[in-house]
Amino acid sequence: MGRSQPGKDGNWTIYDIARLAGVSAKTVSRVVNGEAGVGPETRARIEKIIEEVQYQPHIGARSMRHRTRDCLGVAISLPVNEAPVNQDFLLWIFQEIYRLFLCRGYFAVWDMNPPKLGETLDYARTLWQQRCGGLAVIGPLAINDTTIHRVHASGCPYITLGRLDSLPEVSFAAVNLEEGAYVSTKYLLNRGHKNIGMLKSFRGFQPSVERRRGYLRALEEAGLPPTEKYMRPVSFDTRDIVNAVHRLLIDPAVTAIIECSGCEDAPAIREGARRAGRVPGKDFEIVCWTYTSDGMVMSEACAHVWLPVKEAAAEGFELLAQWFAGEREGPIQLLYRPTLHEIITGKEISKPLRLFEMLS
Amino acid sequence: MGRSQPGKDGNWTIYDIARLAGVSAKTVSRVVNGEAGVGPETRARIEKIIEEVQYQPHIGARSMRHRTRDCLGVAISLPVNEAPVNQDFLLWIFQEIYRLFLCRGYFAVWDMNPPKLGETLDYARTLWQQRCGGLAVIGPLAINDTTIHRVHASGCPYITLGRLDSLPEVSFAAVNLEEGAYVSTKYLLNRGHKNIGMLKSFRGFQPSVERRRGYLRALEEAGLPPTEKYMRPVSFDTRDIVNAVHRLLIDPAVTAIIECSGCEDAPAIREGARRAGRVPGKDFEIVCWTYTSDGMVMSEACAHVWLPVKEAAAEGFELLAQWFAGEREGPIQLLYRPTLHEIITGKEISKPLRLFEMLS
DNA sequence: CTGTTAGCGCGTTCAC
DNA sequence: GTGAACGCGCTAACAG
């Protein structure tokens, strides 16, 4: 051990190894990077020393010569306490990152607290600071997002979990929410409903735009006027959902609701209906969006629309891993389609906890 | 917008900003780092440009001048597919890291695939490579661990979730497992048992040593010979637990079992007992270790020993955050005590999934 | 208040 | 097959 002393901060440099081996730094560099041009016995001697002192190259110095390619950045596109990210989804993301990147010896840097920069958030600091050579962006993109434009322009491998109108070339793996809203609305129109309420969350974000678009398209096709007033913006707060449902159903004209808030909060819907004196499945009908293929958010719903968000993301991450490894090019453009099920077997799933709710 | 072009790789450097502002690089550096010595209007001008081009300093270049202090490394002390890390625990760890580090604007690099280096594993690559300025080590330490010695010697803030005989000064937040084994054994001795089985997992790791020590101490105090044969090493595999219980109980002399495998796998215990033709609570007695204060692993147990592992870790992470922020010194030495409960109310908890079991 | 110089640890270029 | 010199982007020490 310690055949000499490493640098003052306790870390060995390539020069320390070179000195110990009686060669130049460049030769050590060649060995470390598995390059040719080193005699076998010299190589063996150097490798032995590296092993002995457990030398590891300084990533900072390396990253000054070329972009780091062994670390993926994981970022969230908005502050977590505003994010519709639930515990299960985040753990699931972690699994995917683990399976596709960490397991393969890559590192992953997380940045979950993007600073506000004027109107938008800079969630790609890990990239700008060259901590990583690729980025996975979790969460919905803001309509006026500019960060993703810069990420895209950087040419590095990246993926988002949603499209963005202002950047059609964006790399994404997502579900067609416009179609989800369209089939939901059309289904209810076909059942004779004329005034259909919608719980529309993600205000200011792309998902909100897509829901609106699908809803209006279905109405238009049916020759009905666009009734924006039945699209109620909601937050992820339970009380907000209760109020929104209450307000919608207090209007006797409203005979159906599309629950696409992303909250999967059946009790809140029921409470809102109760306050309005309405009975789901009797007084009015509900179409519920769900994110698991075998789960049911609400047993009273007349139909469920399954959004294969995880399935899209899983394939997206897979492709990102390939892109990251240089086995394919980007961008990734993966659009899964939602499916409407009239009958769902299995038990009702309970409302997932959002990430910030875990915090004491 | 591009008032000039950034470097060829699309990233702005401090020199680009300096050129645009008509000042020297050092002045820009002062502004970026909030140092004094820059005139207010010069500072404003520079800040404006930085904002415009969204300049971010190159972390690699920075880390060559001084140790990175804005990123925590999170490492696992053994390959995840061998790790007794369950889903809930890992998500919980993530929460803590989120709450104490990510929320405060720090980054976190994960390394979950430490390479084997001879006998031991090098789980601190993120540290050696200067990706981070502190380390949280998840998982049990191997008896012959040398990596943690180097981490300790580096002087950086770090924490482990267990002690290590070979390094008494180690920074840790853990539960006294020796005491857990001692009180478990003593309790059963007091109830008249003479031959007490123990499911001892983590072979080759420190927790195993501590369990053994407490077990033997209790026997010794009671004037009984050390019966190592009743301490059965088990893995985290259900079949292994079943077999171990079976083998123990097939011996009629064995009238009690301490379930401290860490598996929380009641069905496996029951199956093992069934195969041996024994009935828990009737033929023999069980003391079960548990990791939640309000949960019960097995209703047939005559006592539960609660190991406040999370509670210890939570306080440990808190102190790590302080150490990381320079608000206190290390090492952290936090030893929580287990508690034996004869009566537990509440429902039985189900066996947690281990991390690798999530993977498809 | 501001600029110059040097050097952090590494990889690249080119010479030996 | 090997090494010397340079420069990556940044900051500490020192000038002015």
CSV table of N, CA, C and O in Angstrom, one decimal, chain B residues 120-156:
chain,number,residue,atom,x,y,z
B,120,THR,N,-13.1,-7.7,-2.5
B,120,THR,CA,-14.2,-6.7,-2.1
B,120,THR,C,-14.7,-6.0,-3.2
B,120,THR,O,-14.3,-6.1,-4.4
B,121,LEU,N,-15.7,-5.2,-3.0
B,121,LEU,CA,-16.4,-4.4,-4.0
B,121,LEU,C,-16.1,-2.9,-3.9
B,121,LEU,O,-16.0,-2.4,-2.8
B,122,ASP,N,-15.8,-2.3,-5.0
B,122,ASP,CA,-15.6,-0.9,-4.9
B,122,ASP,C,-16.9,-0.1,-5.3
B,122,ASP,O,-17.2,0.2,-6.4
B,123,TYR,N,-17.6,0.2,-4.2
B,123,TYR,CA,-18.8,0.9,-4.4
B,123,TYR,C,-18.7,2.4,-4.3
B,123,TYR,O,-19.7,3.1,-4.3
B,124,ALA,N,-17.5,2.9,-4.2
B,124,ALA,CA,-17.3,4.3,-4.0
B,124,ALA,C,-16.7,5.0,-5.3
B,124,ALA,O,-16.0,6.1,-5.1
B,125,ARG,N,-16.9,4.4,-6.4
B,125,ARG,CA,-16.3,5.0,-7.6
B,125,ARG,C,-16.7,6.5,-7.8
B,125,ARG,O,-15.9,7.3,-8.2
B,126,THR,N,-18.0,6.8,-7.5
B,126,THR,CA,-18.4,8.2,-7.7
B,126,THR,C,-17.5,9.1,-6.9
B,126,THR,O,-17.3,10.2,-7.3
B,127,LEU,N,-17.0,8.6,-5.8
B,127,LEU,CA,-16.2,9.5,-4.9
B,127,LEU,C,-14.8,9.5,-5.5
B,127,LEU,O,-14.2,10.6,-5.7
B,128,TRP,N,-14.2,8.4,-5.9
B,128,TRP,CA,-12.8,8.4,-6.4
B,128,TRP,C,-12.8,9.2,-7.7
B,128,TRP,O,-11.8,9.9,-8.0
B,129,GLN,N,-13.8,9.2,-8.5
B,129,GLN,CA,-13.8,9.9,-9.7
B,129,GLN,C,-14.2,11.3,-9.6
B,129,GLN,O,-14.4,12.1,-10.5
B,130,GLN,N,-14.5,11.7,-8.3
B,130,GLN,CA,-14.8,13.1,-8.0
B,130,GLN,C,-16.1,13.6,-8.6
B,130,GLN,O,-16.2,14.7,-9.1
B,131,ARG,N,-17.0,12.7,-8.7
B,131,ARG,CA,-18.3,13.0,-9.2
B,131,ARG,C,-19.1,13.7,-8.0
B,131,ARG,O,-20.2,14.3,-8.3
B,132,CYS,N,-18.7,13.4,-6.8
B,132,CYS,CA,-19.5,13.9,-5.7
B,132,CYS,C,-18.5,14.2,-4.5
B,132,CYS,O,-17.4,13.9,-4.6
B,133,GLY,N,-19.1,14.8,-3.5
B,133,GLY,CA,-18.3,15.2,-2.4
B,133,GLY,C,-18.7,14.6,-1.1
B,133,GLY,O,-18.4,15.0,0.0
B,134,GLY,N,-19.5,13.5,-1.2
B,134,GLY,CA,-20.0,12.9,0.0
B,134,GLY,C,-20.7,11.6,-0.5
B,134,GLY,O,-21.0,11.4,-1.7
B,135,LEU,N,-20.9,10.7,0.5
B,135,LEU,CA,-21.4,9.4,0.1
B,135,LEU,C,-22.4,8.8,1.1
B,135,LEU,O,-22.1,8.8,2.3
B,136,ALA,N,-23.5,8.2,0.6
B,136,ALA,CA,-24.4,7.5,1.4
B,136,ALA,C,-24.3,6.0,1.0
B,136,ALA,O,-24.5,5.7,-0.2
B,137,VAL,N,-23.9,5.2,1.9
B,137,VAL,CA,-23.8,3.8,1.5
B,137,VAL,C,-25.0,2.9,2.0
B,137,VAL,O,-25.2,2.9,3.2
B,138,ILE,N,-25.7,2.4,1.1
B,138,ILE,CA,-26.8,1.5,1.4
B,138,ILE,C,-26.4,0.1,1.5
B,138,ILE,O,-25.6,-0.3,0.6
B,139,GLY,N,-27.0,-0.7,2.4
B,139,GLY,CA,-26.7,-2.1,2.4
B,139,GLY,C,-25.7,-2.5,3.5
B,139,GLY,O,-25.0,-1.6,4.0
B,140,PRO,N,-25.6,-3.7,3.8
B,140,PRO,CA,-24.7,-4.2,4.8
B,140,PRO,C,-23.3,-4.2,4.4
B,140,PRO,O,-23.0,-4.4,3.2
B,141,LEU,N,-22.4,-4.0,5.3
B,141,LEU,CA,-20.9,-4.0,4.9
B,141,LEU,C,-20.4,-5.4,5.1
B,141,LEU,O,-20.7,-6.1,6.1
B,142,ALA,N,-19.5,-5.8,4.1
B,142,ALA,CA,-18.9,-7.1,4.3
B,142,ALA,C,-17.9,-7.0,5.4
B,142,ALA,O,-17.3,-6.0,5.6
B,143,ILE,N,-17.6,-8.1,6.0
B,143,ILE,CA,-16.7,-8.2,7.1
B,143,ILE,C,-15.3,-7.7,6.7
B,143,ILE,O,-14.6,-7.1,7.4
B,144,ASN,N,-14.9,-8.1,5.5
B,144,ASN,CA,-13.6,-7.8,5.0
B,144,ASN,C,-13.6,-6.5,4.1
B,144,ASN,O,-12.7,-6.3,3.3
B,145,ASP,N,-14.6,-5.7,4.3
B,145,ASP,CA,-14.7,-4.5,3.5
B,145,ASP,C,-13.5,-3.6,3.6
B,145,ASP,O,-13.1,-3.3,4.8
B,146,THR,N,-12.9,-3.2,2.5
B,146,THR,CA,-11.8,-2.2,2.6
B,146,THR,C,-12.2,-0.9,2.0
B,146,THR,O,-11.6,0.2,2.4
B,147,THR,N,-13.2,-0.9,1.2
B,147,THR,CA,-13.6,0.4,0.5
B,147,THR,C,-14.0,1.4,1.6
B,147,THR,O,-13.5,2.6,1.4
B,148,ILE,N,-14.7,1.0,2.6
B,148,ILE,CA,-15.1,2.0,3.6
B,148,ILE,C,-14.0,2.6,4.3
B,148,ILE,O,-14.0,3.8,4.8
B,149,HIS,N,-12.9,1.9,4.5
B,149,HIS,CA,-11.7,2.4,5.1
B,149,HIS,C,-11.2,3.6,4.3
B,149,HIS,O,-10.8,4.6,4.8
B,150,ARG,N,-11.1,3.4,3.0
B,150,ARG,CA,-10.6,4.5,2.1
B,150,ARG,C,-11.6,5.7,2.1
B,150,ARG,O,-11.1,6.8,2.1
B,151,VAL,N,-12.9,5.4,2.1
B,151,VAL,CA,-13.9,6.5,2.2
B,151,VAL,C,-13.6,7.3,3.4
B,151,VAL,O,-13.6,8.5,3.4
B,152,HIS,N,-13.5,6.6,4.5
B,152,HIS,CA,-13.3,7.2,5.8
B,152,HIS,C,-12.0,8.1,5.8
B,152,HIS,O,-12.0,9.2,6.2
B,153,ALA,N,-11.0,7.5,5.2
B,153,ALA,CA,-9.7,8.2,5.2
B,153,ALA,C,-9.8,9.5,4.3
B,153,ALA,O,-9.0,10.4,4.5
B,154,SER,N,-10.7,9.5,3.3
B,154,SER,CA,-10.8,10.6,2.4
B,154,SER,C,-11.2,11.9,3.1
B,154,SER,O,-11.1,13.0,2.6
B,155,GLY,N,-11.9,11.7,4.3
B,155,GLY,CA,-12.3,12.8,5.0
B,155,GLY,C,-13.6,13.4,4.6
B,155,GLY,O,-14.1,14.4,5.2
B,156,CYS,N,-14.2,12.9,3.5
B,156,CYS,CA,-15.4,13.5,3.0
B,156,CYS,C,-16.6,13.0,3.9
B,156,CYS,O,-16.5,12.0,4.6
